[in-house]
Amino acid sequence: MIRTLLLVCGTVLLFGALQASPDFLRDRGTLSLSAAESVVFLGITGDYREVSAEDLAIRLAGEEDIAFVGESIGAMGDRSRRVWAIRTDEPKKVSKKLDKPLNKLGFKATQLQLSVVQPLQNDAKAMRTASRTIEDDTQVWAVWADRRGPGVWIFHESKLSGKKIEGMFRKTEAKVAFYHQEFEFSTNDGADLPTLTTAAKEKLDSLKVSVREERLVLDLFLRDIDSMLLLENEKGTKQFLCPDIVHPFLGTSAAASLDWAVTLENDGFPFVN
């Protein structure tokens, strides 16, 4: 709990400095989308004093072939709640698959969404208090932040939209906006970028869509996200999380058959750092 609060505070305290430095996101890579897997976020509640988070992960990995990504995230005020990232090729079936094995251990799983906000002022106390207030809502499982990035990550149930979460923040003294980030998509096979630009504006939750140096640049909001793509570098030593544009966007057009790569930055992301 103390670590989580420190991370939230660190994010707020550093926000002004990060804004002044356009190169603060140093964890940058270009990776192929062809090998992308999905990551879903699962809230698992139970008595972690009886079965530790480490033991639970080991048992589920060994007995149920569950592939966890990184370490789980604990709620600030409720030690019975933790958020896990799970690598899967069947995002909609993970929770159901784990119902029986978790029930035997006294645990229960809930599939979550995530929405990311960023502080608009340098007020650590206000952000800390607001984060606790937001997490008091039973549909919010965890609020998490890292000093390396400007985003404050909120894991919540699908019944609670990102828009409602923003409204909850407005009732506190913390000032936030939805976080957005640029992702650059490129292909050597040739693509109809003007057509893709128009389609992206219609289908994706974006602040801005543009073409830069023959790349499709999507400035995407991270909110109400059911799953993300998990990408790895060629050596398999580094993982990145990317919004899933394949299924809702590229997969619905002729561009789906092209070999796409994405250039992205990953500092301040949970599970992969």
Short mmCIF file of C-alpha atoms in Angstrom, two decimals:
data_model
loop_
_atom_site.label_atom_id
_atom_site.label_comp_id
_atom_site.label_asym_id
_atom_site.label_seq_id
_atom_site.Cartn_x
_atom_site.Cartn_y
_atom_site.Cartn_z
CA MET A 1 0.00 0.00 0.00
CA ILE A 2 2.77 2.42 0.94
CA ARG A 3 4.61 1.64 -2.31
CA THR A 4 1.48 2.35 -4.35
CA LEU A 5 0.92 5.67 -2.60
CA LEU A 6 4.54 6.65 -3.18
CA LEU A 7 4.21 5.80 -6.87
CA VAL A 8 1.08 7.93 -7.20
CA CYS A 9 2.75 10.80 -5.40
CA GLY A 10 5.88 10.44 -7.50
CA THR A 11 3.87 10.67 -10.69
CA VAL A 12 2.22 13.90 -9.55
CA LEU A 13 5.42 15.50 -8.28
CA LEU A 14 7.27 14.76 -11.49
CA PHE A 15 4.47 15.76 -13.82
CA GLY A 16 5.63 19.34 -14.29
CA ALA A 17 9.18 18.25 -15.03
CA LEU A 18 8.00 15.58 -17.46
CA GLN A 19 5.92 18.09 -19.39
CA ALA A 20 9.00 20.24 -19.87
CA SER A 21 10.99 17.34 -21.31
CA PRO A 22 9.59 15.90 -24.57
CA ASP A 23 12.02 12.97 -24.38
CA PHE A 24 10.99 11.72 -20.97
CA LEU A 25 9.54 8.52 -22.47
CA ARG A 26 12.85 6.80 -23.15
CA ASP A 27 11.65 3.20 -23.29
CA ARG A 28 11.08 3.18 -27.06
CA GLY A 29 10.93 0.35 -29.54
CA THR A 30 9.70 -0.70 -32.98
CA LEU A 31 8.06 -4.11 -33.00
CA SER A 32 6.11 -6.29 -35.40
CA LEU A 33 2.36 -6.59 -34.90
CA SER A 34 2.31 -10.02 -36.55
CA ALA A 35 3.46 -11.76 -33.37
CA ALA A 36 1.22 -9.80 -31.03
CA GLU A 37 -0.67 -11.57 -28.27
CA SER A 38 -3.49 -10.20 -26.16
CA VAL A 39 -3.27 -9.24 -22.51
CA VAL A 40 -6.39 -9.02 -20.38
CA PHE A 41 -6.68 -7.57 -16.90
CA LEU A 42 -8.24 -9.75 -14.25
CA GLY A 43 -9.26 -8.71 -10.78
CA ILE A 44 -8.87 -11.62 -8.36
CA THR A 45 -10.24 -11.28 -4.84
CA GLY A 46 -9.66 -13.57 -1.90
CA ASP A 47 -7.61 -14.09 1.24
CA TYR A 48 -4.03 -13.42 0.17
CA ARG A 49 -2.89 -14.09 3.74
CA GLU A 50 -4.00 -17.68 3.30
CA VAL A 51 -2.66 -18.06 -0.25
CA SER A 52 -0.03 -15.48 -1.20
CA ALA A 53 -0.06 -13.75 -4.57
CA GLU A 54 3.16 -15.56 -5.48
CA ASP A 55 1.74 -18.98 -4.59
CA LEU A 56 -1.49 -18.27 -6.44
CA ALA A 57 0.43 -17.35 -9.60
CA ILE A 58 2.59 -20.47 -9.37
CA ARG A 59 -0.43 -22.76 -8.92
CA LEU A 60 -2.46 -21.23 -11.75
CA ALA A 61 0.53 -21.22 -14.08
CA GLY A 62 1.31 -24.85 -13.36
CA GLU A 63 -2.16 -26.36 -13.05
CA GLU A 64 -4.16 -24.19 -15.46
CA ASP A 65 -1.42 -23.10 -17.89
CA ILE A 66 -2.07 -19.44 -17.18
CA ALA A 67 0.64 -17.05 -18.42
CA PHE A 68 0.94 -14.05 -16.14
CA VAL A 69 2.69 -10.86 -17.27
CA GLY A 70 4.73 -9.07 -14.63
CA GLU A 71 3.64 -8.72 -11.01
CA SER A 72 0.09 -8.19 -9.80
CA ILE A 73 -1.09 -4.81 -8.51
CA GLY A 74 -2.71 -4.52 -5.09
CA ALA A 75 -5.51 -2.17 -4.15
CA MET A 76 -4.49 0.62 -1.78
CA GLY A 77 -7.25 0.09 0.75
CA ASP A 78 -8.38 -3.52 0.27
CA ARG A 79 -5.76 -6.23 0.64
CA SER A 80 -8.16 -8.88 -0.67
CA ARG A 81 -8.08 -7.34 -4.16
CA ARG A 82 -5.32 -7.60 -6.74
CA VAL A 83 -5.17 -6.94 -10.49
CA TRP A 84 -3.35 -9.38 -12.75
CA ALA A 85 -2.28 -9.16 -16.40
CA ILE A 86 -2.74 -12.44 -18.29
CA ARG A 87 -1.39 -13.31 -21.72
CA THR A 88 -3.97 -15.17 -23.79
CA ASP A 89 -5.23 -15.86 -27.31
CA GLU A 90 -8.79 -16.13 -25.98
CA PRO A 91 -9.40 -12.85 -24.11
CA LYS A 92 -13.11 -13.43 -23.52
CA LYS A 93 -12.67 -16.90 -21.98
CA VAL A 94 -10.00 -16.34 -19.35
CA SER A 95 -12.30 -15.42 -16.48
CA LYS A 96 -14.65 -18.33 -17.12
CA LYS A 97 -11.75 -20.77 -17.40
CA LEU A 98 -10.53 -19.80 -13.94
CA ASP A 99 -13.90 -19.89 -12.16
CA LYS A 100 -13.60 -23.43 -10.77
CA PRO A 101 -9.88 -23.51 -9.89
CA LEU A 102 -10.10 -20.13 -8.15
CA ASN A 103 -13.28 -21.08 -6.32
CA LYS A 104 -11.51 -24.13 -4.86
CA LEU A 105 -8.89 -21.79 -3.40
CA GLY A 106 -11.47 -19.32 -2.06
CA PHE A 107 -10.88 -16.74 -4.78
CA LYS A 108 -13.05 -15.12 -7.43
CA ALA A 109 -12.12 -13.46 -10.74
CA THR A 110 -13.62 -10.42 -12.48
CA GLN A 111 -12.50 -9.29 -15.93
CA LEU A 112 -11.61 -5.60 -15.89
CA GLN A 113 -11.13 -2.61 -18.14
CA LEU A 114 -8.56 0.11 -17.74
CA SER A 115 -8.67 3.85 -18.14
CA VAL A 116 -5.67 6.15 -17.74
CA VAL A 117 -5.69 9.76 -16.59
CA GLN A 118 -2.93 12.28 -16.04
CA PRO A 119 -2.69 15.01 -13.38
CA LEU A 120 -2.99 18.57 -14.61
CA GLN A 121 -1.40 20.16 -11.58
CA ASN A 122 1.49 19.47 -9.27
CA ASP A 123 -0.47 18.57 -6.13
CA ALA A 124 0.60 15.25 -4.67
CA LYS A 125 -1.72 15.46 -1.67
CA ALA A 126 -4.78 16.12 -3.81
CA MET A 127 -3.92 13.25 -6.16
CA ARG A 128 -3.27 10.84 -3.29
CA THR A 129 -6.58 11.71 -1.65
CA ALA A 130 -8.45 11.52 -4.96
CA SER A 131 -6.95 8.12 -5.75
CA ARG A 132 -8.16 6.76 -2.43
CA THR A 133 -11.60 8.25 -3.02
CA ILE A 134 -11.85 6.72 -6.49
CA GLU A 135 -10.79 3.33 -5.17
CA ASP A 136 -13.56 3.47 -2.54
CA ASP A 137 -15.98 2.70 -5.37
CA THR A 138 -16.46 -1.08 -5.38
CA GLN A 139 -16.19 -1.15 -9.18
CA VAL A 140 -12.68 0.31 -9.07
CA TRP A 141 -10.14 -2.41 -8.25
CA ALA A 142 -6.87 -0.49 -8.18
CA VAL A 143 -5.29 2.87 -8.93
CA TRP A 144 -1.62 2.65 -9.94
CA ALA A 145 1.11 5.00 -11.16
CA ASP A 146 4.84 5.00 -11.77
CA ARG A 147 7.21 7.94 -11.50
CA ARG A 148 8.59 7.22 -14.99
CA GLY A 149 5.37 8.14 -16.76
CA PRO A 150 2.59 10.72 -16.50
CA GLY A 151 -0.29 8.24 -16.48
CA VAL A 152 -2.37 7.16 -13.47
CA TRP A 153 -3.82 3.76 -14.34
CA ILE A 154 -7.30 2.85 -13.09
CA PHE A 155 -8.52 -0.73 -13.32
CA HIS A 156 -12.29 -0.90 -13.19
CA GLU A 157 -15.29 -3.06 -14.00
CA SER A 158 -16.98 -2.57 -17.37
CA LYS A 159 -20.14 -1.19 -15.76
CA LEU A 160 -18.12 1.85 -14.68
CA SER A 161 -17.08 3.85 -17.72
CA GLY A 162 -14.03 6.04 -18.01
CA LYS A 163 -16.36 9.02 -18.39
CA LYS A 164 -17.89 8.28 -14.99
CA ILE A 165 -14.43 7.94 -13.48
CA GLU A 166 -13.54 11.37 -14.81
CA GLY A 167 -16.71 12.66 -13.16
CA MET A 168 -15.62 11.09 -9.88
CA PHE A 169 -12.30 12.93 -10.07
CA ARG A 170 -14.15 16.21 -10.64
CA LYS A 171 -15.70 15.82 -7.21
CA THR A 172 -12.22 15.82 -5.66
CA GLU A 173 -9.56 18.50 -5.52
CA ALA A 174 -7.38 16.71 -8.08
CA LYS A 175 -7.45 18.00 -11.65
CA VAL A 176 -7.00 15.32 -14.30
CA ALA A 177 -7.58 14.68 -17.99
CA PHE A 178 -7.68 11.45 -19.96
CA TYR A 179 -4.20 10.32 -20.91
CA HIS A 180 -3.36 9.92 -24.61
CA GLN A 181 -0.22 8.78 -26.40
CA GLU A 182 1.12 8.56 -29.95
CA PHE A 183 1.66 5.19 -31.63
CA GLU A 184 3.29 5.07 -35.08
CA PHE A 185 2.23 2.28 -37.44
CA SER A 186 4.23 1.47 -40.55
CA THR A 187 4.48 -1.17 -43.28
CA ASN A 188 6.93 -1.81 -46.12
CA ASP A 189 4.19 -3.40 -48.23
CA GLY A 190 2.49 -0.14 -49.13
CA ALA A 191 -0.82 0.97 -47.65
CA ASP A 192 -3.60 3.38 -48.54
CA LEU A 193 -2.80 5.79 -45.74
CA PRO A 194 -5.44 8.43 -46.62
CA THR A 195 -8.19 5.80 -46.48
CA LEU A 196 -6.80 4.36 -43.25
CA THR A 197 -6.64 7.84 -41.75
CA THR A 198 -10.33 8.41 -42.42
CA ALA A 199 -11.26 4.98 -41.05
CA ALA A 200 -9.15 5.44 -37.93
CA LYS A 201 -10.94 8.67 -37.07
CA GLU A 202 -14.26 6.83 -37.24
CA LYS A 203 -13.36 3.59 -35.44
CA LEU A 204 -10.72 4.44 -32.84
CA ASP A 205 -10.78 6.48 -29.65
CA SER A 206 -8.23 9.02 -30.77
CA LEU A 207 -7.32 12.62 -30.12
CA LYS A 208 -5.63 12.96 -33.49
CA VAL A 209 -4.88 10.85 -36.57
CA SER A 210 -2.20 11.90 -39.03
CA VAL A 211 0.45 10.70 -41.49
CA ARG A 212 4.09 11.41 -40.74
CA GLU A 213 6.99 10.19 -42.90
CA GLU A 214 4.83 7.46 -44.48
CA ARG A 215 3.63 6.30 -41.08
CA LEU A 216 0.12 6.27 -39.71
CA VAL A 217 0.34 8.17 -36.43
CA LEU A 218 -2.48 7.50 -33.98
CA ASP A 219 -2.69 9.66 -30.88
CA LEU A 220 -4.90 7.33 -28.83
CA PHE A 221 -6.73 7.75 -25.57
CA LEU A 222 -6.22 4.92 -23.10
CA ARG A 223 -9.70 4.51 -21.66
CA ASP A 224 -12.33 1.79 -21.37
CA ILE A 225 -9.81 -0.73 -22.70
CA ASP A 226 -10.72 -4.42 -22.48
CA SER A 227 -7.36 -5.77 -23.63
CA MET A 228 -4.02 -4.67 -25.04
CA LEU A 229 -1.49 -6.20 -27.37
CA LEU A 230 1.64 -7.67 -25.82
CA LEU A 231 4.71 -7.15 -27.99
CA GLU A 232 8.28 -8.35 -27.46
CA ASN A 233 11.60 -7.32 -28.96
CA GLU A 234 13.52 -9.81 -31.11
CA LYS A 235 15.60 -11.05 -28.18
CA GLY A 236 12.54 -11.51 -26.00
CA THR A 237 14.12 -9.38 -23.29
CA LYS A 238 11.64 -6.52 -23.35
CA GLN A 239 7.84 -6.38 -23.44
CA PHE A 240 5.58 -3.56 -24.57
CA LEU A 241 1.85 -2.93 -24.23
CA CYS A 242 -0.01 -1.43 -27.17
CA PRO A 243 -3.70 -0.62 -27.67
CA ASP A 244 -5.31 -3.29 -29.83
CA ILE A 245 -5.95 -1.67 -33.21
CA VAL A 246 -5.74 -4.96 -35.10
CA HIS A 247 -9.16 -6.41 -34.32
CA PRO A 248 -11.32 -3.24 -34.37
CA PHE A 249 -9.45 -1.43 -37.13
CA LEU A 250 -6.80 -3.10 -39.30
CA GLY A 251 -8.55 -6.45 -39.17
CA THR A 252 -11.63 -4.99 -40.83
CA SER A 253 -9.84 -3.66 -43.93
CA ALA A 254 -7.60 -4.76 -46.76
CA ALA A 255 -4.68 -3.53 -44.67
CA ALA A 256 -5.07 -6.59 -42.43
CA SER A 257 -2.98 -8.68 -44.83
CA LEU A 258 -0.01 -6.30 -44.64
CA ASP A 259 2.99 -6.76 -42.37
CA TRP A 260 2.65 -3.94 -39.83
CA ALA A 261 5.06 -2.66 -37.21
CA VAL A 262 4.45 -0.19 -34.41
CA THR A 263 6.83 2.29 -32.83
CA LEU A 264 5.84 3.07 -29.27
CA GLU A 265 7.06 4.20 -25.87
CA ASN A 266 6.40 2.20 -22.74
CA ASP A 267 7.83 4.00 -19.69
CA GLY A 268 5.43 4.21 -16.81
CA PHE A 269 3.34 1.22 -17.97
CA PRO A 270 2.38 -1.46 -15.43
CA PHE A 271 3.29 -5.16 -15.69
CA VAL A 272 6.00 -4.74 -18.36
CA ASN A 273 8.48 -2.50 -16.51
#
